Amino acid sequence: KQEVTQIPAALSVPEGENLVLNCSFTDSAIYNLQWFRQDPGKGLTSLLLIQSSQREQTSGRLNASLDKSSGRSTLYIAASQPGDSATYLCAVGAFSGGSNYKLTFGKGTLLTVNP
Amino acid sequence: DTGVSQDPRHKITKRGQNVTFRCDPISEHNRLYWYRQTLGQGPEFLTYFQNEAQLEKSRLLSDRFSAERPKGSFSTLEIQRTEQGDSAMYLCASSLVKGGTVGVGEQYFGPGTRLTVT
């Protein structure tokens, strides 16, 4: 059974700091990995999707890397802003029983960026 | 193009009542997923549809839960005889799987339905 762990559970940084969020997973037989952002009481916003054959993806100030063999992904946020404050979720996509694909999520990292 | 929408956004019900939630996916998306998220946890997979066919159900989906996607467009999730443990955020997501491959696209999530069972 796939298990996804996110470290740290919570992080508080001053505005402007660069930061790294970590995600690890137990089964390396993945199809892709997705990072999401969730604001309190809201749904999920997709940030980046990395296919298993890729090493990294970038979008603006965000960069996600994937090391499938070691079961790790990181989300790098450059020059953090108070508007980045949210919970960041890592989700591993994999197939089971043929074409049945689903995401397995970590518990998230709660990020607070202080002005 | 609108994103994934869910209705209602909030639902308060008494234990033992039945509730039904609706999800409208992005129009061209053929896969639709339901997840449940409790406080402090990540979302957990419940079930998914490819067009109108329900292809997988989690063990989390007890006999009191039923989901449908009758015309391959919107979906409903019904919980019968609600229990306090059913209190959670119910999230719907959709994606596009292109024909002839097992390639799956990015999942796009709706705003969720927050269920409180009193």
PDB file of C-alpha atoms in Angstrom:
ATOM      1  CA  LYS A   1       0.000   0.000   0.000  1.00  0.00           C
ATOM      2  CA  GLN A   2       1.387   3.388  -1.010  1.00  0.00           C
ATOM      3  CA  GLU A   3       2.153   5.748   1.858  1.00  0.00           C
ATOM      4  CA  VAL A   4       3.010   9.400   1.357  1.00  0.00           C
ATOM      5  CA  THR A   5       4.767  11.438   4.033  1.00  0.00           C
ATOM      6  CA  GLN A   6       5.282  15.191   4.044  1.00  0.00           C
ATOM      7  CA  ILE A   7       7.871  16.952   6.157  1.00  0.00           C
ATOM      8  CA  PRO A   8       7.648  19.348   7.890  1.00  0.00           C
ATOM      9  CA  ALA A   9       4.015  19.295   8.997  1.00  0.00           C
ATOM     10  CA  ALA A  10       4.146  23.056   9.512  1.00  0.00           C
ATOM     11  CA  LEU A  11       6.583  25.782   8.530  1.00  0.00           C
ATOM     12  CA  SER A  12       6.706  29.482   9.351  1.00  0.00           C
ATOM     13  CA  VAL A  13       9.091  31.760   7.457  1.00  0.00           C
ATOM     14  CA  PRO A  14       9.620  35.487   6.964  1.00  0.00           C
ATOM     15  CA  GLU A  15       8.635  37.029   3.656  1.00  0.00           C
ATOM     16  CA  GLY A  16      11.276  36.774   0.949  1.00  0.00           C
ATOM     17  CA  GLU A  17      12.809  33.533   2.143  1.00  0.00           C
ATOM     18  CA  ASN A  18      13.376  30.594  -0.197  1.00  0.00           C
ATOM     19  CA  LEU A  19      11.988  27.336   1.152  1.00  0.00           C
ATOM     20  CA  VAL A  20      11.749  23.617   0.440  1.00  0.00           C
ATOM     21  CA  LEU A  21       8.878  21.276   1.184  1.00  0.00           C
ATOM     22  CA  ASN A  22       9.563  17.546   1.220  1.00  0.00           C
ATOM     23  CA  CYS A  23       7.493  14.576   0.147  1.00  0.00           C
ATOM     24  CA  SER A  24       8.440  10.895   0.331  1.00  0.00           C
ATOM     25  CA  PHE A  25       6.578   7.830  -0.877  1.00  0.00           C
ATOM     26  CA  THR A  26       7.047   4.133  -0.170  1.00  0.00           C
ATOM     27  CA  ASP A  27       6.280   2.520  -3.551  1.00  0.00           C
ATOM     28  CA  SER A  28       8.371   3.819  -6.450  1.00  0.00           C
ATOM     29  CA  ALA A  29       6.045   2.282  -9.091  1.00  0.00           C
ATOM     30  CA  ILE A  30       4.336   5.601  -9.725  1.00  0.00           C
ATOM     31  CA  TYR A  31       2.930   7.145 -12.882  1.00  0.00           C
ATOM     32  CA  ASN A  32       3.191  10.775 -11.847  1.00  0.00           C
ATOM     33  CA  LEU A  33       3.272  13.119  -8.855  1.00  0.00           C
ATOM     34  CA  GLN A  34       1.197  16.236  -8.332  1.00  0.00           C
ATOM     35  CA  TRP A  35       1.634  19.149  -5.933  1.00  0.00           C
ATOM     36  CA  PHE A  36      -1.455  21.022  -4.781  1.00  0.00           C
ATOM     37  CA  ARG A  37      -2.213  24.092  -2.738  1.00  0.00           C
ATOM     38  CA  GLN A  38      -5.203  24.229  -0.397  1.00  0.00           C
ATOM     39  CA  ASP A  39      -6.462  27.386   1.291  1.00  0.00           C
ATOM     40  CA  PRO A  40      -8.463  26.961   4.541  1.00  0.00           C
ATOM     41  CA  GLY A  41     -11.882  25.432   3.900  1.00  0.00           C
ATOM     42  CA  LYS A  42     -11.339  25.395   0.151  1.00  0.00           C
ATOM     43  CA  GLY A  43     -10.704  22.865  -2.573  1.00  0.00           C
ATOM     44  CA  LEU A  44      -7.340  21.985  -4.101  1.00  0.00           C
ATOM     45  CA  THR A  45      -5.483  24.004  -6.705  1.00  0.00           C
ATOM     46  CA  SER A  46      -3.029  22.074  -8.853  1.00  0.00           C
ATOM     47  CA  LEU A  47       0.437  23.632  -8.870  1.00  0.00           C
ATOM     48  CA  LEU A  48       2.677  21.217 -10.741  1.00  0.00           C
ATOM     49  CA  LEU A  49       2.449  17.761 -12.296  1.00  0.00           C
ATOM     50  CA  ILE A  50       5.593  15.691 -12.826  1.00  0.00           C
ATOM     51  CA  GLN A  51       5.493  12.554 -14.928  1.00  0.00           C
ATOM     52  CA  SER A  52       7.538   9.605 -13.638  1.00  0.00           C
ATOM     53  CA  SER A  53       9.992  10.009 -16.512  1.00  0.00           C
ATOM     54  CA  GLN A  54      10.692  13.642 -15.624  1.00  0.00           C
ATOM     55  CA  ARG A  55      13.120  15.038 -13.058  1.00  0.00           C
ATOM     56  CA  GLU A  56      11.555  18.442 -12.482  1.00  0.00           C
ATOM     57  CA  GLN A  57       8.893  20.948 -13.435  1.00  0.00           C
ATOM     58  CA  THR A  58       8.861  24.699 -13.009  1.00  0.00           C
ATOM     59  CA  SER A  59       6.089  27.262 -12.848  1.00  0.00           C
ATOM     60  CA  GLY A  60       6.975  30.810 -11.927  1.00  0.00           C
ATOM     61  CA  ARG A  61       8.524  30.826  -8.454  1.00  0.00           C
ATOM     62  CA  LEU A  62       7.783  27.127  -7.968  1.00  0.00           C
ATOM     63  CA  ASN A  63      10.059  24.242  -8.863  1.00  0.00           C
ATOM     64  CA  ALA A  64       9.236  20.618  -8.145  1.00  0.00           C
ATOM     65  CA  SER A  65      11.740  17.794  -8.445  1.00  0.00           C
ATOM     66  CA  LEU A  66      11.218  14.053  -8.509  1.00  0.00           C
ATOM     67  CA  ASP A  67      13.626  11.257  -7.627  1.00  0.00           C
ATOM     68  CA  LYS A  68      11.522   8.210  -8.315  1.00  0.00           C
ATOM     69  CA  SER A  69      14.120   5.625  -7.351  1.00  0.00           C
ATOM     70  CA  SER A  70      14.575   7.076  -3.871  1.00  0.00           C
ATOM     71  CA  GLY A  71      10.881   7.858  -3.454  1.00  0.00           C
ATOM     72  CA  ARG A  72      11.284  11.588  -2.942  1.00  0.00           C
ATOM     73  CA  SER A  73       9.968  14.855  -4.295  1.00  0.00           C
ATOM     74  CA  THR A  74      10.631  18.414  -3.240  1.00  0.00           C
ATOM     75  CA  LEU A  75       8.735  21.623  -3.860  1.00  0.00           C
ATOM     76  CA  TYR A  76      10.945  24.688  -3.908  1.00  0.00           C
ATOM     77  CA  ILE A  77       9.316  28.102  -3.435  1.00  0.00           C
ATOM     78  CA  ALA A  78      11.490  31.096  -4.243  1.00  0.00           C
ATOM     79  CA  ALA A  79      11.106  34.526  -2.674  1.00  0.00           C
ATOM     80  CA  SER A  80       8.105  33.554  -0.564  1.00  0.00           C
ATOM     81  CA  GLN A  81       5.200  35.996  -0.167  1.00  0.00           C
ATOM     82  CA  PRO A  82       2.400  36.220   2.427  1.00  0.00           C
ATOM     83  CA  GLY A  83      -0.023  35.121  -0.300  1.00  0.00           C
ATOM     84  CA  ASP A  84       1.809  31.788  -0.448  1.00  0.00           C
ATOM     85  CA  SER A  85       0.445  30.925   2.995  1.00  0.00           C
ATOM     86  CA  ALA A  86      -1.603  27.747   2.592  1.00  0.00           C
ATOM     87  CA  THR A  87      -1.390  23.986   3.013  1.00  0.00           C
ATOM     88  CA  TYR A  88       0.690  22.264   0.346  1.00  0.00           C
ATOM     89  CA  LEU A  89      -0.246  18.700  -0.522  1.00  0.00           C
ATOM     90  CA  CYS A  90       1.801  16.122  -2.358  1.00  0.00           C
ATOM     91  CA  ALA A  91      -0.087  13.384  -4.224  1.00  0.00           C
ATOM     92  CA  VAL A  92       1.343  10.307  -5.907  1.00  0.00           C
ATOM     93  CA  GLY A  93      -0.501   8.934  -8.928  1.00  0.00           C
ATOM     94  CA  ALA A  94      -0.322   5.206  -9.636  1.00  0.00           C
ATOM     95  CA  PHE A  95      -2.223   2.399 -11.292  1.00  0.00           C
ATOM     96  CA  SER A  96      -3.707  -0.611  -9.545  1.00  0.00           C
ATOM     97  CA  GLY A  97      -5.573  -3.504 -11.075  1.00  0.00           C
ATOM     98  CA  GLY A  98      -4.949  -2.550 -14.695  1.00  0.00           C
ATOM     99  CA  SER A  99      -6.085   0.915 -15.707  1.00  0.00           C
ATOM    100  CA  ASN A 100      -7.389   2.022 -12.301  1.00  0.00           C
ATOM    101  CA  TYR A 101      -5.480   5.198 -11.569  1.00  0.00           C
ATOM    102  CA  LYS A 102      -5.795   7.232  -8.388  1.00  0.00           C
ATOM    103  CA  LEU A 103      -3.934   9.744  -6.275  1.00  0.00           C
ATOM    104  CA  THR A 104      -2.601   8.981  -2.805  1.00  0.00           C
ATOM    105  CA  PHE A 105      -2.085  12.115  -0.739  1.00  0.00           C
ATOM    106  CA  GLY A 106       0.191  13.112   2.094  1.00  0.00           C
ATOM    107  CA  LYS A 107      -1.173  15.042   5.057  1.00  0.00           C
ATOM    108  CA  GLY A 108       0.263  18.299   3.812  1.00  0.00           C
ATOM    109  CA  THR A 109       2.611  21.011   5.011  1.00  0.00           C
ATOM    110  CA  LEU A 110       0.992  24.112   6.511  1.00  0.00           C
ATOM    111  CA  LEU A 111       3.037  27.096   5.335  1.00  0.00           C
ATOM    112  CA  THR A 112       2.833  30.525   6.943  1.00  0.00           C
ATOM    113  CA  VAL A 113       4.757  33.394   5.367  1.00  0.00           C
ATOM    114  CA  ASN A 114       5.015  36.347   7.726  1.00  0.00           C
ATOM    115  CA  PRO A 115       5.150  39.912   6.341  1.00  0.00           C
TER     116      PRO A 115
ATOM    117  CA  ASP B   1     -14.891  27.335 -19.465  1.00  0.00           C
ATOM    118  CA  THR B   2     -15.806  26.865 -15.834  1.00  0.00           C
ATOM    119  CA  GLY B   3     -13.903  24.596 -13.510  1.00  0.00           C
ATOM    120  CA  VAL B   4     -15.269  21.745 -11.434  1.00  0.00           C
ATOM    121  CA  SER B   5     -18.302  22.800  -9.418  1.00  0.00           C
ATOM    122  CA  GLN B   6     -19.912  21.155  -6.417  1.00  0.00           C
ATOM    123  CA  ASP B   7     -23.249  21.693  -4.756  1.00  0.00           C
ATOM    124  CA  PRO B   8     -24.015  22.356  -1.984  1.00  0.00           C
ATOM    125  CA  ARG B   9     -20.896  23.934  -0.526  1.00  0.00           C
ATOM    126  CA  HIS B  10     -22.028  23.247   3.008  1.00  0.00           C
ATOM    127  CA  LYS B  11     -24.497  20.748   4.426  1.00  0.00           C
ATOM    128  CA  ILE B  12     -25.555  20.297   8.048  1.00  0.00           C
ATOM    129  CA  THR B  13     -27.697  17.272   8.755  1.00  0.00           C
ATOM    130  CA  LYS B  14     -28.861  15.236  11.682  1.00  0.00           C
ATOM    131  CA  ARG B  15     -27.583  11.749  12.265  1.00  0.00           C
ATOM    132  CA  GLY B  16     -29.668   9.182  10.413  1.00  0.00           C
ATOM    133  CA  GLN B  17     -30.693  11.494   7.563  1.00  0.00           C
ATOM    134  CA  ASN B  18     -29.771  10.909   3.936  1.00  0.00           C
ATOM    135  CA  VAL B  19     -27.764  13.484   1.996  1.00  0.00           C
ATOM    136  CA  THR B  20     -26.852  13.845  -1.676  1.00  0.00           C
ATOM    137  CA  PHE B  21     -24.046  15.887  -3.185  1.00  0.00           C
ATOM    138  CA  ARG B  22     -23.598  16.879  -6.799  1.00  0.00           C
ATOM    139  CA  CYS B  23     -20.440  17.389  -8.852  1.00  0.00           C
ATOM    140  CA  ASP B  24     -20.216  18.945 -12.298  1.00  0.00           C
ATOM    141  CA  PRO B  25     -16.826  18.224 -13.903  1.00  0.00           C
ATOM    142  CA  ILE B  26     -15.017  20.205 -16.572  1.00  0.00           C
ATOM    143  CA  SER B  27     -17.122  19.587 -19.651  1.00  0.00           C
ATOM    144  CA  GLU B  28     -14.730  17.572 -21.822  1.00  0.00           C
ATOM    145  CA  HIS B  29     -13.312  15.492 -18.952  1.00  0.00           C
ATOM    146  CA  ASN B  30     -14.201  11.814 -19.043  1.00  0.00           C
ATOM    147  CA  ARG B  31     -12.896  10.776 -15.616  1.00  0.00           C
ATOM    148  CA  LEU B  32     -14.515  11.883 -12.378  1.00  0.00           C
ATOM    149  CA  TYR B  33     -13.199  11.139  -8.897  1.00  0.00           C
ATOM    150  CA  TRP B  34     -14.623  11.461  -5.389  1.00  0.00           C
ATOM    151  CA  TYR B  35     -12.380  11.971  -2.355  1.00  0.00           C
ATOM    152  CA  ARG B  36     -13.046  12.534   1.340  1.00  0.00           C
ATOM    153  CA  GLN B  37     -10.914  14.784   3.520  1.00  0.00           C
ATOM    154  CA  THR B  38     -11.077  15.015   7.302  1.00  0.00           C
ATOM    155  CA  LEU B  39      -9.459  17.747   9.377  1.00  0.00           C
ATOM    156  CA  GLY B  40      -5.676  17.661   9.292  1.00  0.00           C
ATOM    157  CA  GLN B  41      -5.540  14.851   6.744  1.00  0.00           C
ATOM    158  CA  GLY B  42      -4.980  14.663   3.035  1.00  0.00           C
ATOM    159  CA  PRO B  43      -7.851  13.653   0.756  1.00  0.00           C
ATOM    160  CA  GLU B  44      -8.600   9.917   0.556  1.00  0.00           C
ATOM    161  CA  PHE B  45      -9.826   8.246  -2.615  1.00  0.00           C
ATOM    162  CA  LEU B  46     -13.418   6.982  -2.543  1.00  0.00           C
ATOM    163  CA  THR B  47     -14.384   6.071  -6.115  1.00  0.00           C
ATOM    164  CA  TYR B  48     -14.024   7.060  -9.735  1.00  0.00           C
ATOM    165  CA  PHE B  49     -15.903   6.952 -13.043  1.00  0.00           C
ATOM    166  CA  GLN B  50     -14.733   6.641 -16.624  1.00  0.00           C
ATOM    167  CA  ASN B  51     -17.644   8.218 -18.483  1.00  0.00           C
ATOM    168  CA  GLU B  52     -20.706   6.599 -16.864  1.00  0.00           C
ATOM    169  CA  ALA B  53     -18.927   3.446 -15.630  1.00  0.00           C
ATOM    170  CA  GLN B  54     -17.886   3.246 -11.984  1.00  0.00           C
ATOM    171  CA  LEU B  55     -14.547   1.428 -12.207  1.00  0.00           C
ATOM    172  CA  GLU B  56     -13.161   1.341  -8.683  1.00  0.00           C
ATOM    173  CA  LYS B  57     -14.482   1.782  -5.153  1.00  0.00           C
ATOM    174  CA  SER B  58     -12.395   2.164  -2.020  1.00  0.00           C
ATOM    175  CA  ARG B  59     -13.017   0.094   1.065  1.00  0.00           C
ATOM    176  CA  LEU B  60     -13.818   3.440   2.686  1.00  0.00           C
ATOM    177  CA  LEU B  61     -17.035   3.465   0.655  1.00  0.00           C
ATOM    178  CA  SER B  62     -19.383   1.512   2.915  1.00  0.00           C
ATOM    179  CA  ASP B  63     -22.763   0.173   1.832  1.00  0.00           C
ATOM    180  CA  ARG B  64     -24.322   3.441   2.989  1.00  0.00           C
ATOM    181  CA  PHE B  65     -22.511   5.313   0.218  1.00  0.00           C
ATOM    182  CA  SER B  66     -23.539   5.231  -3.414  1.00  0.00           C
ATOM    183  CA  ALA B  67     -22.274   7.224  -6.365  1.00  0.00           C
ATOM    184  CA  GLU B  68     -23.667   7.600  -9.858  1.00  0.00           C
ATOM    185  CA  ARG B  69     -22.755   9.300 -13.092  1.00  0.00           C
ATOM    186  CA  PRO B  70     -25.768   8.411 -15.219  1.00  0.00           C
ATOM    187  CA  LYS B  71     -24.969  10.239 -18.455  1.00  0.00           C
ATOM    188  CA  GLY B  72     -21.243  10.499 -18.099  1.00  0.00           C
ATOM    189  CA  SER B  73     -21.469  14.164 -17.161  1.00  0.00           C
ATOM    190  CA  PHE B  74     -22.388  15.220 -13.607  1.00  0.00           C
ATOM    191  CA  SER B  75     -22.126  12.831 -10.675  1.00  0.00           C
ATOM    192  CA  THR B  76     -23.968  12.426  -7.393  1.00  0.00           C
ATOM    193  CA  LEU B  77     -22.737  10.980  -4.117  1.00  0.00           C
ATOM    194  CA  GLU B  78     -25.408   9.850  -1.681  1.00  0.00           C
ATOM    195  CA  ILE B  79     -24.864   8.935   1.955  1.00  0.00           C
ATOM    196  CA  GLN B  80     -27.699   7.089   3.629  1.00  0.00           C
ATOM    197  CA  ARG B  81     -28.311   7.009   7.391  1.00  0.00           C
ATOM    198  CA  THR B  82     -25.528   9.500   8.064  1.00  0.00           C
ATOM    199  CA  GLU B  83     -23.265   9.022  11.081  1.00  0.00           C
ATOM    200  CA  GLN B  84     -21.123  11.579  12.909  1.00  0.00           C
ATOM    201  CA  GLY B  85     -18.044   9.906  11.464  1.00  0.00           C
ATOM    202  CA  ASP B  86     -19.222  10.929   7.991  1.00  0.00           C
ATOM    203  CA  SER B  87     -18.481  14.578   8.829  1.00  0.00           C
ATOM    204  CA  ALA B  88     -15.808  15.631   6.364  1.00  0.00           C
ATOM    205  CA  MET B  89     -15.097  17.612   3.212  1.00  0.00           C
ATOM    206  CA  TYR B  90     -16.175  15.691   0.121  1.00  0.00           C
ATOM    207  CA  LEU B  91     -14.084  16.627  -2.902  1.00  0.00           C
ATOM    208  CA  CYS B  92     -14.730  15.939  -6.547  1.00  0.00           C
ATOM    209  CA  ALA B  93     -12.068  16.023  -9.248  1.00  0.00           C
ATOM    210  CA  SER B  94     -12.067  15.461 -12.987  1.00  0.00           C
ATOM    211  CA  SER B  95      -9.459  14.688 -15.607  1.00  0.00           C
ATOM    212  CA  LEU B  96      -9.150  13.847 -19.277  1.00  0.00           C
ATOM    213  CA  VAL B  97      -7.930  10.435 -20.355  1.00  0.00           C
ATOM    214  CA  LYS B  98      -7.211  10.303 -24.057  1.00  0.00           C
ATOM    215  CA  GLY B  99      -8.611   7.386 -25.968  1.00  0.00           C
ATOM    216  CA  GLY B 100      -6.424   4.418 -26.803  1.00  0.00           C
ATOM    217  CA  THR B 101      -3.859   5.057 -24.084  1.00  0.00           C
ATOM    218  CA  VAL B 102      -3.638   4.675 -20.365  1.00  0.00           C
ATOM    219  CA  GLY B 103      -2.333   8.202 -20.090  1.00  0.00           C
ATOM    220  CA  VAL B 104      -4.090  10.174 -17.419  1.00  0.00           C
ATOM    221  CA  GLY B 105      -4.228  13.919 -17.253  1.00  0.00           C
ATOM    222  CA  GLU B 106      -3.953  16.315 -14.398  1.00  0.00           C
ATOM    223  CA  GLN B 107      -6.774  16.182 -11.886  1.00  0.00           C
ATOM    224  CA  TYR B 108      -8.710  19.392 -11.304  1.00  0.00           C
ATOM    225  CA  PHE B 109     -10.585  19.711  -8.038  1.00  0.00           C
ATOM    226  CA  GLY B 110     -13.821  21.407  -7.122  1.00  0.00           C
ATOM    227  CA  PRO B 111     -14.340  23.573  -4.016  1.00  0.00           C
ATOM    228  CA  GLY B 112     -15.739  20.649  -2.024  1.00  0.00           C
ATOM    229  CA  THR B 113     -18.877  20.045   0.016  1.00  0.00           C
ATOM    230  CA  ARG B 114     -18.406  20.381   3.769  1.00  0.00           C
ATOM    231  CA  LEU B 115     -20.698  17.906   5.564  1.00  0.00           C
ATOM    232  CA  THR B 116     -21.435  18.254   9.264  1.00  0.00           C
ATOM    233  CA  VAL B 117     -23.484  15.518  10.916  1.00  0.00           C
ATOM    234  CA  THR B 118     -24.921  16.524  14.291  1.00  0.00           C
TER     235      THR B 118
END
